[in-house]
Amino acid sequence: MGTVLEYSALPAAALRDRIHARKAALNAVILGHNYQRVEIQEVSDYLGDSLGLSQEAADTPADVIVFCGVHFMAETAKILSPDKRVLMPDLRAGCPMADFVTATALRRLKAEHPDAAVVAYVNSTAEVKAESDICCTSSNAVRVVESLPREQPIIFVPDRNLARYVEERTGRDNIIAWDGYCYVHDDMVLDELARARAAHPQAIVVVHPEARRELLDAADLVTSTSGMVDLAERHDAVIFGTERGLVDRMKQRFPLKTFVPLSGAAVCGNMKLNTLAKLAWCLDHGQHEVVLPEDVRSGAERALRRMLDLSGGWRAPTAEEEGLELAGVRPRGCGCA
Ligand code: 13P
Ligand code: SF4
């Protein structure tokens, strides 16, 4: 069997058997992001948010890492584990937010602000990370920014929404935010939140920090995808302001709980490019391999390691802890109903 189309004709059970057998033969590990299709999440050895996945990629004893997520995540695995083979089931699975900023454009902005530190959200290319001082994820962005001298200006790329959230949480007024965004989260609107609340008044509303400010202001909690999984384990009714893949998986795990997406349209087409057929094909054919020029890889590793060192032995606060912390500043009820 040679083509992905031929693999697609196989039943799911046969694909799963093939995936397990090849994974054992290659000593491979499958890392999956929380937004993957449920069938991909089911065969992943590790599921998580961007911080958890990068920690896992740095520490895994496997020889081969198969990354079911988007391109910057697989690149991050290669940056942190250069001696391992890193494979992606579909090379077209990119992140449109990461493409908002190029290394050349960032160098230009750095020249205008020579004193600024550069914080790169992991949703960025390896070249952009190599131009940055430190990386961050949605679960440690506040902590990363707080680690930098308060009087030092910060260039924050590429997510303007996360930058604004960090600005509010840290009380800084010297963050120069790149004008990028995630279409999945930026498209969510207050009307949808109000409708979901009206339909499920008992539910907690949790929103990802990639969403717009008005959504964050209206939410009960703001946290990363892993924080949301933690919340789903503890609460019976949740409205999730994030991508559908996470909600679908939580509904499958807890069929008796009330879990609803804030927006039915919040689907990341890029994350969904990975399928069981492509994953089985990828393991059988050893493709598509992620490769990086060494100067770019080592530059990006410096910024990523600085983040991981800061997060060493540290875990993202649970949603419950975040909730306790935020309860005073984010009263329930958005005033938009
Ligand atoms: P986290 O899983 O780190 O919260 O990030 C969400 C995301 O947009 C990944 O593409
Ligand atoms: Fe990129 Fe948004 Fe998709 Fe995440 S959900 S991969 S940030 S486009």
mmCIF file with all atom_site columns, N, CA and C and ligand atoms in Angstrom, residues 33 35 70 72-73 94-98 121 123 182-185 210 243 268 270-271, ligand 2:
data_model
loop_
_atom_site.group_PDB
_atom_site.id
_atom_site.type_symbol
_atom_site.label_atom_id
_atom_site.label_alt_id
_atom_site.label_comp_id
_atom_site.label_asym_id
_atom_site.label_entity_id
_atom_site.label_seq_id
_atom_site.pdbx_PDB_ins_code
_atom_site.Cartn_x
_atom_site.Cartn_y
_atom_site.Cartn_z
_atom_site.occupancy
_atom_site.B_iso_or_equiv
_atom_site.pdbx_formal_charge
_atom_site.auth_seq_id
_atom_site.auth_comp_id
_atom_site.auth_asym_id
_atom_site.auth_atom_id
_atom_site.pdbx_PDB_model_num
ATOM   1  N  N   . HIS A 1 33  ? -1.951  17.104 20.270 1.00 0.00 ? 33  HIS A N   1
ATOM   2  C  CA  . HIS A 1 33  ? -2.490  18.312 20.907 1.00 0.00 ? 33  HIS A CA  1
ATOM   3  C  C   . HIS A 1 33  ? -3.971  18.112 21.219 1.00 0.00 ? 33  HIS A C   1
ATOM   4  N  N   . TYR A 1 35  ? -6.450  19.696 20.476 1.00 0.00 ? 35  TYR A N   1
ATOM   5  C  CA  . TYR A 1 35  ? -7.400  20.038 19.412 1.00 0.00 ? 35  TYR A CA  1
ATOM   6  C  C   . TYR A 1 35  ? -7.488  18.962 18.333 1.00 0.00 ? 35  TYR A C   1
ATOM   7  N  N   . VAL A 1 70  ? 0.249   20.935 14.878 1.00 0.00 ? 70  VAL A N   1
ATOM   8  C  CA  . VAL A 1 70  ? 0.577   21.756 13.707 1.00 0.00 ? 70  VAL A CA  1
ATOM   9  C  C   . VAL A 1 70  ? 2.090   21.963 13.633 1.00 0.00 ? 70  VAL A C   1
ATOM   10 N  N   . PHE A 1 72  ? 4.433   24.291 13.906 1.00 0.00 ? 72  PHE A N   1
ATOM   11 C  CA  . PHE A 1 72  ? 5.350   24.886 14.893 1.00 0.00 ? 72  PHE A CA  1
ATOM   12 C  C   . PHE A 1 72  ? 5.573   23.942 16.075 1.00 0.00 ? 72  PHE A C   1
ATOM   13 N  N   . MET A 1 73  ? 4.591   23.084 16.360 1.00 0.00 ? 73  MET A N   1
ATOM   14 C  CA  . MET A 1 73  ? 4.734   22.142 17.476 1.00 0.00 ? 73  MET A CA  1
ATOM   15 C  C   . MET A 1 73  ? 5.757   21.056 17.124 1.00 0.00 ? 73  MET A C   1
ATOM   16 N  N   . GLY A 1 94  ? -0.289  23.716 9.153  1.00 0.00 ? 94  GLY A N   1
ATOM   17 C  CA  . GLY A 1 94  ? 0.436   24.874 9.693  1.00 0.00 ? 94  GLY A CA  1
ATOM   18 C  C   . GLY A 1 94  ? -0.468  25.657 10.636 1.00 0.00 ? 94  GLY A C   1
ATOM   19 N  N   . CYS A 1 95  ? 0.078   26.709 11.218 1.00 0.00 ? 95  CYS A N   1
ATOM   20 C  CA  . CYS A 1 95  ? -0.734  27.568 12.090 1.00 0.00 ? 95  CYS A CA  1
ATOM   21 C  C   . CYS A 1 95  ? -0.771  28.965 11.474 1.00 0.00 ? 95  CYS A C   1
ATOM   22 N  N   . PRO A 1 96  ? -1.930  29.413 11.002 1.00 0.00 ? 96  PRO A N   1
ATOM   23 C  CA  . PRO A 1 96  ? -2.017  30.744 10.387 1.00 0.00 ? 96  PRO A CA  1
ATOM   24 C  C   . PRO A 1 96  ? -1.552  31.862 11.317 1.00 0.00 ? 96  PRO A C   1
ATOM   25 N  N   . MET A 1 97  ? -1.746  31.692 12.625 1.00 0.00 ? 97  MET A N   1
ATOM   26 C  CA  . MET A 1 97  ? -1.264  32.746 13.526 1.00 0.00 ? 97  MET A CA  1
ATOM   27 C  C   . MET A 1 97  ? 0.262   32.853 13.462 1.00 0.00 ? 97  MET A C   1
ATOM   28 N  N   . ALA A 1 98  ? 0.943   31.701 13.425 1.00 0.00 ? 98  ALA A N   1
ATOM   29 C  CA  . ALA A 1 98  ? 2.412   31.711 13.377 1.00 0.00 ? 98  ALA A CA  1
ATOM   30 C  C   . ALA A 1 98  ? 2.901   32.447 12.129 1.00 0.00 ? 98  ALA A C   1
ATOM   31 N  N   . TYR A 1 121 ? 5.519   33.881 21.455 1.00 0.00 ? 121 TYR A N   1
ATOM   32 C  CA  . TYR A 1 121 ? 4.558   32.810 21.731 1.00 0.00 ? 121 TYR A CA  1
ATOM   33 C  C   . TYR A 1 121 ? 5.032   31.587 20.943 1.00 0.00 ? 121 TYR A C   1
ATOM   34 N  N   . ASN A 1 123 ? 3.561   29.644 19.258 1.00 0.00 ? 123 ASN A N   1
ATOM   35 C  CA  . ASN A 1 123 ? 2.893   29.616 17.950 1.00 0.00 ? 123 ASN A CA  1
ATOM   36 C  C   . ASN A 1 123 ? 3.629   30.556 17.005 1.00 0.00 ? 123 ASN A C   1
ATOM   37 N  N   . CYS A 1 182 ? -5.303  34.363 16.196 1.00 0.00 ? 182 CYS A N   1
ATOM   38 C  CA  . CYS A 1 182 ? -5.767  33.034 15.783 1.00 0.00 ? 182 CYS A CA  1
ATOM   39 C  C   . CYS A 1 182 ? -7.201  33.185 15.297 1.00 0.00 ? 182 CYS A C   1
ATOM   40 N  N   . TYR A 1 183 ? -7.446  32.824 14.044 1.00 0.00 ? 183 TYR A N   1
ATOM   41 C  CA  . TYR A 1 183 ? -8.804  33.030 13.492 1.00 0.00 ? 183 TYR A CA  1
ATOM   42 C  C   . TYR A 1 183 ? -9.852  32.227 14.255 1.00 0.00 ? 183 TYR A C   1
ATOM   43 N  N   . VAL A 1 184 ? -9.481  31.098 14.810 1.00 0.00 ? 184 VAL A N   1
ATOM   44 C  CA  . VAL A 1 184 ? -10.444 30.238 15.512 1.00 0.00 ? 184 VAL A CA  1
ATOM   45 C  C   . VAL A 1 184 ? -10.958 30.950 16.770 1.00 0.00 ? 184 VAL A C   1
ATOM   46 N  N   . HIS A 1 185 ? -10.044 31.549 17.519 1.00 0.00 ? 185 HIS A N   1
ATOM   47 C  CA  . HIS A 1 185 ? -10.435 32.204 18.767 1.00 0.00 ? 185 HIS A CA  1
ATOM   48 C  C   . HIS A 1 185 ? -10.896 33.642 18.558 1.00 0.00 ? 185 HIS A C   1
ATOM   49 N  N   . GLU A 1 210 ? -6.310  33.308 23.717 1.00 0.00 ? 210 GLU A N   1
ATOM   50 C  CA  . GLU A 1 210 ? -6.184  33.765 22.325 1.00 0.00 ? 210 GLU A CA  1
ATOM   51 C  C   . GLU A 1 210 ? -7.460  34.475 21.856 1.00 0.00 ? 210 GLU A C   1
ATOM   52 N  N   . GLU A 1 243 ? -11.298 25.672 20.708 1.00 0.00 ? 243 GLU A N   1
ATOM   53 C  CA  . GLU A 1 243 ? -11.497 24.820 19.540 1.00 0.00 ? 243 GLU A CA  1
ATOM   54 C  C   . GLU A 1 243 ? -12.314 23.570 19.895 1.00 0.00 ? 243 GLU A C   1
ATOM   55 N  N   . CYS A 1 268 ? -10.412 24.423 14.088 1.00 0.00 ? 268 CYS A N   1
ATOM   56 C  CA  . CYS A 1 268 ? -9.131  24.710 13.432 1.00 0.00 ? 268 CYS A CA  1
ATOM   57 C  C   . CYS A 1 268 ? -8.919  23.669 12.329 1.00 0.00 ? 268 CYS A C   1
ATOM   58 N  N   . ASN A 1 270 ? -6.619  23.381 10.320 1.00 0.00 ? 270 ASN A N   1
ATOM   59 C  CA  . ASN A 1 270 ? -5.227  22.917 10.230 1.00 0.00 ? 270 ASN A CA  1
ATOM   60 C  C   . ASN A 1 270 ? -4.986  21.733 11.156 1.00 0.00 ? 270 ASN A C   1
ATOM   61 N  N   . MET A 1 271 ? -5.501  21.844 12.386 1.00 0.00 ? 271 MET A N   1
ATOM   62 C  CA  . MET A 1 271 ? -5.360  20.741 13.342 1.00 0.00 ? 271 MET A CA  1
ATOM   63 C  C   . MET A 1 271 ? -6.069  19.490 12.819 1.00 0.00 ? 271 MET A C   1
HETATM 64 FE FE1 . SF4 B 2 .   ? -3.041  28.184 15.131 1.00 0.00 ? 2   SF4 B FE1 1
HETATM 65 FE FE2 . SF4 B 2 .   ? -5.375  28.901 16.173 1.00 0.00 ? 2   SF4 B FE2 1
HETATM 66 FE FE3 . SF4 B 2 .   ? -5.193  26.595 14.909 1.00 0.00 ? 2   SF4 B FE3 1
HETATM 67 FE FE4 . SF4 B 2 .   ? -3.980  26.953 17.289 1.00 0.00 ? 2   SF4 B FE4 1
HETATM 68 S  S1  . SF4 B 2 .   ? -6.182  26.951 16.879 1.00 0.00 ? 2   SF4 B S1  1
HETATM 69 S  S2  . SF4 B 2 .   ? -3.111  25.981 15.467 1.00 0.00 ? 2   SF4 B S2  1
HETATM 70 S  S3  . SF4 B 2 .   ? -3.398  29.103 17.134 1.00 0.00 ? 2   SF4 B S3  1
HETATM 71 S  S4  . SF4 B 2 .   ? -4.905  28.639 13.999 1.00 0.00 ? 2   SF4 B S4  1
#
